[in-house]
Short mmCIF file of C-alpha atoms in Angstrom, two decimals:
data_model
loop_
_atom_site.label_atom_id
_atom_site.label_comp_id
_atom_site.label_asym_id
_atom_site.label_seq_id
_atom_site.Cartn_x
_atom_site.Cartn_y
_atom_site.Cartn_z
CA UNK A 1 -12.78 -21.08 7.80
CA UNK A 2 -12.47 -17.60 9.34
CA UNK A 3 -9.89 -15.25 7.70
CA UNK A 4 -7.63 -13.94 10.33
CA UNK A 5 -8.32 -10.26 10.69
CA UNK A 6 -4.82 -9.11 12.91
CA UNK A 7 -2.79 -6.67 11.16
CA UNK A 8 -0.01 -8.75 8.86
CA UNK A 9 0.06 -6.48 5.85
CA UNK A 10 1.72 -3.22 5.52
CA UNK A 11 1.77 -0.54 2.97
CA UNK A 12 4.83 1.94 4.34
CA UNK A 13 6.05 5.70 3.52
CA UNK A 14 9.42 6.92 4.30
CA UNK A 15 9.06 9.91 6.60
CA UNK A 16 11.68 11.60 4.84
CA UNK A 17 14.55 11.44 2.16
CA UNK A 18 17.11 10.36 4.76
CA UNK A 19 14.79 7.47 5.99
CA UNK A 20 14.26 6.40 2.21
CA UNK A 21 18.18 6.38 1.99
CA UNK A 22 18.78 4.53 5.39
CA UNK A 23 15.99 1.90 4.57
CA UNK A 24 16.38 1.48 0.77
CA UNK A 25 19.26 -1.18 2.28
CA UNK A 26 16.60 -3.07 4.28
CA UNK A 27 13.69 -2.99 1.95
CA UNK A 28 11.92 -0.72 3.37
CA UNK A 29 11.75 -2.72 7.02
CA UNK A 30 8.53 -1.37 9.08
CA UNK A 31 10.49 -2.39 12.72
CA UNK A 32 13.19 0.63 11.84
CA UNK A 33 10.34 3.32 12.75
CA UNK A 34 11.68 5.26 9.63
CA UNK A 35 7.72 4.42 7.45
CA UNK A 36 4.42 5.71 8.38
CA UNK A 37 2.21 2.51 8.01
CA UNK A 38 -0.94 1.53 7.12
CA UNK A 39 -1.64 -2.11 8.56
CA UNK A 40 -4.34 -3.73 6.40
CA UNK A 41 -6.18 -7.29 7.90
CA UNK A 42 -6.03 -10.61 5.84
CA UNK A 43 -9.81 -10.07 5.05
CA UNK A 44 -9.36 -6.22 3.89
CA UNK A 45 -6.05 -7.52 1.52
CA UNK A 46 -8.07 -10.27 0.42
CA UNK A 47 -10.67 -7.40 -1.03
CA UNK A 48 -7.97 -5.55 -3.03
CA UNK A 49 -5.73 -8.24 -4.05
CA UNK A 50 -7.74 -9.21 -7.46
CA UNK A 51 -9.23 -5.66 -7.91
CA UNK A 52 -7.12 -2.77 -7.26
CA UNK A 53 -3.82 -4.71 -6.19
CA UNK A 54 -3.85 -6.74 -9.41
CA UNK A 55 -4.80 -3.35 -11.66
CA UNK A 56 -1.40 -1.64 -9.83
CA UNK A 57 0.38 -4.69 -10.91
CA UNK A 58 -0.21 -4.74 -14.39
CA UNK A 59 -0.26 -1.23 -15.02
CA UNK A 60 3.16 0.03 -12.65
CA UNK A 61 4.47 -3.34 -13.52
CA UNK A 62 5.05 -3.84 -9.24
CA UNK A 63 4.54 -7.40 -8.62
CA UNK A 64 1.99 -6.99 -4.76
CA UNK A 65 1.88 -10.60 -3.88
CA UNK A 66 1.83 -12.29 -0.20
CA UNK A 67 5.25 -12.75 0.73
CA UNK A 68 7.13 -10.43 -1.28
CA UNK A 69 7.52 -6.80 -0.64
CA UNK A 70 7.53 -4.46 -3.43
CA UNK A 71 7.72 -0.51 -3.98
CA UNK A 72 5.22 1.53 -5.82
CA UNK A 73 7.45 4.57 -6.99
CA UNK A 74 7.15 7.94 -6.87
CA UNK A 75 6.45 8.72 -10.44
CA UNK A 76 3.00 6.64 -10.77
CA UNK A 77 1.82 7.47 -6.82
CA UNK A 78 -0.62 10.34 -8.52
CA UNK A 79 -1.88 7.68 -11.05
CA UNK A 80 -2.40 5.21 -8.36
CA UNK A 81 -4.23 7.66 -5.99
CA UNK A 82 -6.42 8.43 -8.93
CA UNK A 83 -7.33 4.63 -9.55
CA UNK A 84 -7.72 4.25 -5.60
CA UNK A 85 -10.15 7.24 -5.91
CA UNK A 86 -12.02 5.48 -8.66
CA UNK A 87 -12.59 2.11 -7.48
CA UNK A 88 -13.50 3.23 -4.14
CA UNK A 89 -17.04 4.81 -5.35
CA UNK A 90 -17.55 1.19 -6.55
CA UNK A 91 -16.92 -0.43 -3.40
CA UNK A 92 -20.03 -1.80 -1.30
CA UNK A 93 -18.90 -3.68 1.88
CA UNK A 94 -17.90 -1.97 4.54
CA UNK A 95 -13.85 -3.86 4.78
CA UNK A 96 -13.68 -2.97 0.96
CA UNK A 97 -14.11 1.00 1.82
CA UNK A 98 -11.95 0.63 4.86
CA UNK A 99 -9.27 -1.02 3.08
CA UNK A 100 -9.03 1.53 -0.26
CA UNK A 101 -9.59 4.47 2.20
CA UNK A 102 -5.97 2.90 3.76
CA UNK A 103 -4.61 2.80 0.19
CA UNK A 104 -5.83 6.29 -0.88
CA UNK A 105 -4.15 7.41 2.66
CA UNK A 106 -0.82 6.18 2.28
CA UNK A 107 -0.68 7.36 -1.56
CA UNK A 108 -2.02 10.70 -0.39
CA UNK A 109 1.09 10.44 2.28
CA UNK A 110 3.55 9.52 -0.93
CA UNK A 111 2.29 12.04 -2.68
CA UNK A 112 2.56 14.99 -0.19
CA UNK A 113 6.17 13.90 0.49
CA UNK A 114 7.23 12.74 -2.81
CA UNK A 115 7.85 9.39 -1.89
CA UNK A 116 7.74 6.09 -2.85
CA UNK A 117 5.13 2.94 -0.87
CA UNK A 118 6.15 -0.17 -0.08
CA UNK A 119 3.58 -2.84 0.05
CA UNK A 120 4.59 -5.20 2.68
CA UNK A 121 3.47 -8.35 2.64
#
């Protein structure tokens, strides 16, 4: 079976504090236009959901599962980028670099205006 490869996963910054106040209500809802996104495929989520996904998890205590939404906060986005960083010298495939450089984007987003991600999936 062929994983489907269309965008359906979403990791999304607030573009500012008022957009993380407006949205905080919605859950951080990517059709407002208040997030910059990152859209990863089924095959590149697939790649980070038992590696770097599942290390956020049990470190942040953030539950990233399809079908739930959850929010990485601000406090541990420098930690996070730093794992990102790490595991991506590790990765060998070509959707497992593409994916983590996506992650290590949207955390280097968070970080540069202090805010938190949401991982929507």
């Amino acid at each position: 079976m062929q994983k489907n490869n269309n965008p359906l996963h979403y990791m999304l910054v607030p573009l500012n504090k008022q957009a993380l106040e407006v949205d905080m209500e919605q859950n951080g809802d990517p059709c407002t236009g208040n997030f910059k996104e990152w859209s990863l495929t089924e095959t590149q989520t697939c790649a980070l959901t038992n590696t770097l996904f599942f290390d956020f998890c049990e470190k942040f205590d953030i539950f990233i599962d399809i079908g739930e939404d959850r929010i990485l906060k601000q406090e541990f986005i420098s930690e996070a980028l730093n794992m990102a960083k790490e595991f991506e010298q590790y990765c060998t495939k070509e959707y497992q670099k593409d994916a983590v450089k996506k992650v290590v984007e949207a955390l280097e987003f968070a970080t540069s205006t202090n805010m938190p991600v949401w991982f929507w999936f």
